[in-house]
Amino acid sequence: MGEILRRIETEQMPAIREAGSLVASAIARGGILHTFGSGHSHMIAEEAFFRAGGLVPVNAILDERLLFLKGAIESTLAERESGYAQTLLEREDIQPNDRCCGARLVM
């Protein structure tokens, strides 16, 4: 595990710094960070959201169809549904100074 963490630190540090800079810049401009994940990756979105002592300007975009609450088959169908991401984003109040990030989404 230590070797994997060292490899991530070595190989991904430029991307980690860039992500941190994007988030810090958005928050400095009055924006918030929107987090997202489907399937098991929703836990990453939840990890940043509403934590005691954590970063306050965070909104987790959570959808019951994608959280296994309606079963694995429903979650898989929702992940594959064309246009579903747009449906989720339309119900959020995403402003120009905000940043969105998820397993495959960076805006």
PDB file of C-alpha atoms in Angstrom:
ATOM      1  CA  MET A   1       0.000   0.000   0.000  1.00  0.00           C
ATOM      2  CA  GLY A   2       2.851   2.362   0.853  1.00  0.00           C
ATOM      3  CA  GLU A   3       4.394   1.779  -2.569  1.00  0.00           C
ATOM      4  CA  ILE A   4       1.080   2.532  -4.288  1.00  0.00           C
ATOM      5  CA  LEU A   5       0.701   5.769  -2.323  1.00  0.00           C
ATOM      6  CA  ARG A   6       4.281   6.801  -3.186  1.00  0.00           C
ATOM      7  CA  ARG A   7       3.598   6.086  -6.857  1.00  0.00           C
ATOM      8  CA  ILE A   8       0.411   8.172  -6.773  1.00  0.00           C
ATOM      9  CA  GLU A   9       2.294  11.017  -5.110  1.00  0.00           C
ATOM     10  CA  THR A  10       5.083  10.862  -7.674  1.00  0.00           C
ATOM     11  CA  GLU A  11       3.002  10.358 -10.809  1.00  0.00           C
ATOM     12  CA  GLN A  12      -0.120  12.354  -9.961  1.00  0.00           C
ATOM     13  CA  MET A  13       1.221  15.336  -8.020  1.00  0.00           C
ATOM     14  CA  PRO A  14       0.861  17.787 -10.951  1.00  0.00           C
ATOM     15  CA  ALA A  15      -2.802  16.788 -11.376  1.00  0.00           C
ATOM     16  CA  ILE A  16      -3.417  16.949  -7.611  1.00  0.00           C
ATOM     17  CA  ARG A  17      -1.916  20.451  -7.453  1.00  0.00           C
ATOM     18  CA  GLU A  18      -3.957  21.565 -10.464  1.00  0.00           C
ATOM     19  CA  ALA A  19      -7.172  20.240  -8.895  1.00  0.00           C
ATOM     20  CA  GLY A  20      -6.369  22.011  -5.628  1.00  0.00           C
ATOM     21  CA  SER A  21      -5.691  25.233  -7.478  1.00  0.00           C
ATOM     22  CA  LEU A  22      -8.998  25.005  -9.378  1.00  0.00           C
ATOM     23  CA  VAL A  23     -10.971  24.421  -6.174  1.00  0.00           C
ATOM     24  CA  ALA A  24      -9.155  27.174  -4.251  1.00  0.00           C
ATOM     25  CA  SER A  25      -9.683  29.623  -7.109  1.00  0.00           C
ATOM     26  CA  ALA A  26     -13.407  28.827  -7.320  1.00  0.00           C
ATOM     27  CA  ILE A  27     -13.893  29.257  -3.582  1.00  0.00           C
ATOM     28  CA  ALA A  28     -11.880  32.503  -3.545  1.00  0.00           C
ATOM     29  CA  ARG A  29     -14.309  33.843  -6.192  1.00  0.00           C
ATOM     30  CA  GLY A  30     -17.310  32.898  -4.035  1.00  0.00           C
ATOM     31  CA  GLY A  31     -18.028  29.615  -5.804  1.00  0.00           C
ATOM     32  CA  ILE A  32     -18.573  26.181  -4.366  1.00  0.00           C
ATOM     33  CA  LEU A  33     -17.331  22.689  -5.183  1.00  0.00           C
ATOM     34  CA  HIS A  34     -19.929  20.262  -6.545  1.00  0.00           C
ATOM     35  CA  THR A  35     -18.929  16.616  -6.100  1.00  0.00           C
ATOM     36  CA  PHE A  36     -20.375  13.587  -7.856  1.00  0.00           C
ATOM     37  CA  GLY A  37     -19.912   9.874  -8.170  1.00  0.00           C
ATOM     38  CA  SER A  38     -22.055   6.976  -9.306  1.00  0.00           C
ATOM     39  CA  GLY A  39     -21.981   3.441  -8.008  1.00  0.00           C
ATOM     40  CA  HIS A  40     -19.364   3.016  -5.304  1.00  0.00           C
ATOM     41  CA  SER A  41     -17.609   6.243  -6.301  1.00  0.00           C
ATOM     42  CA  HIS A  42     -20.494   8.208  -4.734  1.00  0.00           C
ATOM     43  CA  MET A  43     -18.627   7.669  -1.468  1.00  0.00           C
ATOM     44  CA  ILE A  44     -15.894  10.012  -2.729  1.00  0.00           C
ATOM     45  CA  ALA A  45     -18.521  12.725  -3.283  1.00  0.00           C
ATOM     46  CA  GLU A  46     -19.921  12.131   0.190  1.00  0.00           C
ATOM     47  CA  GLU A  47     -16.464  12.194   1.786  1.00  0.00           C
ATOM     48  CA  ALA A  48     -15.980  15.862   0.858  1.00  0.00           C
ATOM     49  CA  PHE A  49     -19.508  16.872   1.844  1.00  0.00           C
ATOM     50  CA  PHE A  50     -20.776  17.996   5.264  1.00  0.00           C
ATOM     51  CA  ARG A  51     -17.845  16.829   7.359  1.00  0.00           C
ATOM     52  CA  ALA A  52     -17.193  18.225  10.822  1.00  0.00           C
ATOM     53  CA  GLY A  53     -14.261  20.583  10.441  1.00  0.00           C
ATOM     54  CA  GLY A  54     -14.326  20.107   6.676  1.00  0.00           C
ATOM     55  CA  LEU A  55     -14.616  22.441   3.745  1.00  0.00           C
ATOM     56  CA  VAL A  56     -18.006  24.171   3.912  1.00  0.00           C
ATOM     57  CA  PRO A  57     -18.666  25.275   0.306  1.00  0.00           C
ATOM     58  CA  VAL A  58     -19.285  21.759  -1.000  1.00  0.00           C
ATOM     59  CA  ASN A  59     -22.442  20.346  -2.575  1.00  0.00           C
ATOM     60  CA  ALA A  60     -22.647  16.601  -3.126  1.00  0.00           C
ATOM     61  CA  ILE A  61     -24.757  15.746  -6.171  1.00  0.00           C
ATOM     62  CA  LEU A  62     -26.397  12.534  -4.979  1.00  0.00           C
ATOM     63  CA  ASP A  63     -29.104  10.614  -6.792  1.00  0.00           C
ATOM     64  CA  GLU A  64     -30.903   7.631  -5.288  1.00  0.00           C
ATOM     65  CA  ARG A  65     -30.891   5.773  -8.618  1.00  0.00           C
ATOM     66  CA  LEU A  66     -27.090   5.890  -8.681  1.00  0.00           C
ATOM     67  CA  LEU A  67     -26.468   5.027  -5.007  1.00  0.00           C
ATOM     68  CA  PHE A  68     -27.676   1.409  -5.128  1.00  0.00           C
ATOM     69  CA  LEU A  69     -30.737   2.403  -3.068  1.00  0.00           C
ATOM     70  CA  LYS A  70     -32.950   0.942  -5.776  1.00  0.00           C
ATOM     71  CA  GLY A  71     -30.594  -1.970  -6.457  1.00  0.00           C
ATOM     72  CA  ALA A  72     -27.553  -2.639  -8.606  1.00  0.00           C
ATOM     73  CA  ILE A  73     -29.553  -3.180 -11.796  1.00  0.00           C
ATOM     74  CA  GLU A  74     -31.324   0.190 -11.475  1.00  0.00           C
ATOM     75  CA  SER A  75     -27.989   1.887 -10.774  1.00  0.00           C
ATOM     76  CA  THR A  76     -26.437   0.298 -13.860  1.00  0.00           C
ATOM     77  CA  LEU A  77     -29.394   1.308 -16.006  1.00  0.00           C
ATOM     78  CA  ALA A  78     -29.236   4.896 -14.749  1.00  0.00           C
ATOM     79  CA  GLU A  79     -25.473   5.087 -15.416  1.00  0.00           C
ATOM     80  CA  ARG A  80     -26.090   4.039 -19.007  1.00  0.00           C
ATOM     81  CA  GLU A  81     -29.137   6.248 -19.605  1.00  0.00           C
ATOM     82  CA  SER A  82     -28.369   8.796 -22.304  1.00  0.00           C
ATOM     83  CA  GLY A  83     -28.840  12.353 -21.054  1.00  0.00           C
ATOM     84  CA  TYR A  84     -29.135  11.373 -17.385  1.00  0.00           C
ATOM     85  CA  ALA A  85     -26.118  13.477 -16.357  1.00  0.00           C
ATOM     86  CA  GLN A  86     -27.746  16.527 -17.911  1.00  0.00           C
ATOM     87  CA  THR A  87     -30.924  15.788 -15.941  1.00  0.00           C
ATOM     88  CA  LEU A  88     -28.919  15.693 -12.711  1.00  0.00           C
ATOM     89  CA  LEU A  89     -27.041  18.901 -13.480  1.00  0.00           C
ATOM     90  CA  GLU A  90     -30.212  20.788 -14.406  1.00  0.00           C
ATOM     91  CA  ARG A  91     -31.627  20.348 -10.911  1.00  0.00           C
ATOM     92  CA  GLU A  92     -28.483  21.830  -9.322  1.00  0.00           C
ATOM     93  CA  ASP A  93     -27.758  25.536  -8.917  1.00  0.00           C
ATOM     94  CA  ILE A  94     -24.344  25.536 -10.607  1.00  0.00           C
ATOM     95  CA  GLN A  95     -22.929  29.021 -11.033  1.00  0.00           C
ATOM     96  CA  PRO A  96     -20.045  30.258 -13.230  1.00  0.00           C
ATOM     97  CA  ASN A  97     -17.617  30.508 -10.269  1.00  0.00           C
ATOM     98  CA  ASP A  98     -18.308  26.939  -9.127  1.00  0.00           C
ATOM     99  CA  ARG A  99     -16.305  23.817  -9.889  1.00  0.00           C
ATOM    100  CA  CYS A 100     -17.742  20.365 -10.479  1.00  0.00           C
ATOM    101  CA  CYS A 101     -15.743  17.214 -10.040  1.00  0.00           C
ATOM    102  CA  GLY A 102     -16.451  13.551  -9.984  1.00  0.00           C
ATOM    103  CA  ALA A 103     -15.142  10.247 -11.133  1.00  0.00           C
ATOM    104  CA  ARG A 104     -15.191  11.431 -14.751  1.00  0.00           C
ATOM    105  CA  LEU A 105     -16.358  15.037 -14.561  1.00  0.00           C
ATOM    106  CA  VAL A 106     -14.361  18.222 -14.149  1.00  0.00           C
ATOM    107  CA  MET A 107     -15.936  21.526 -15.159  1.00  0.00           C
TER     108      MET A 107
END
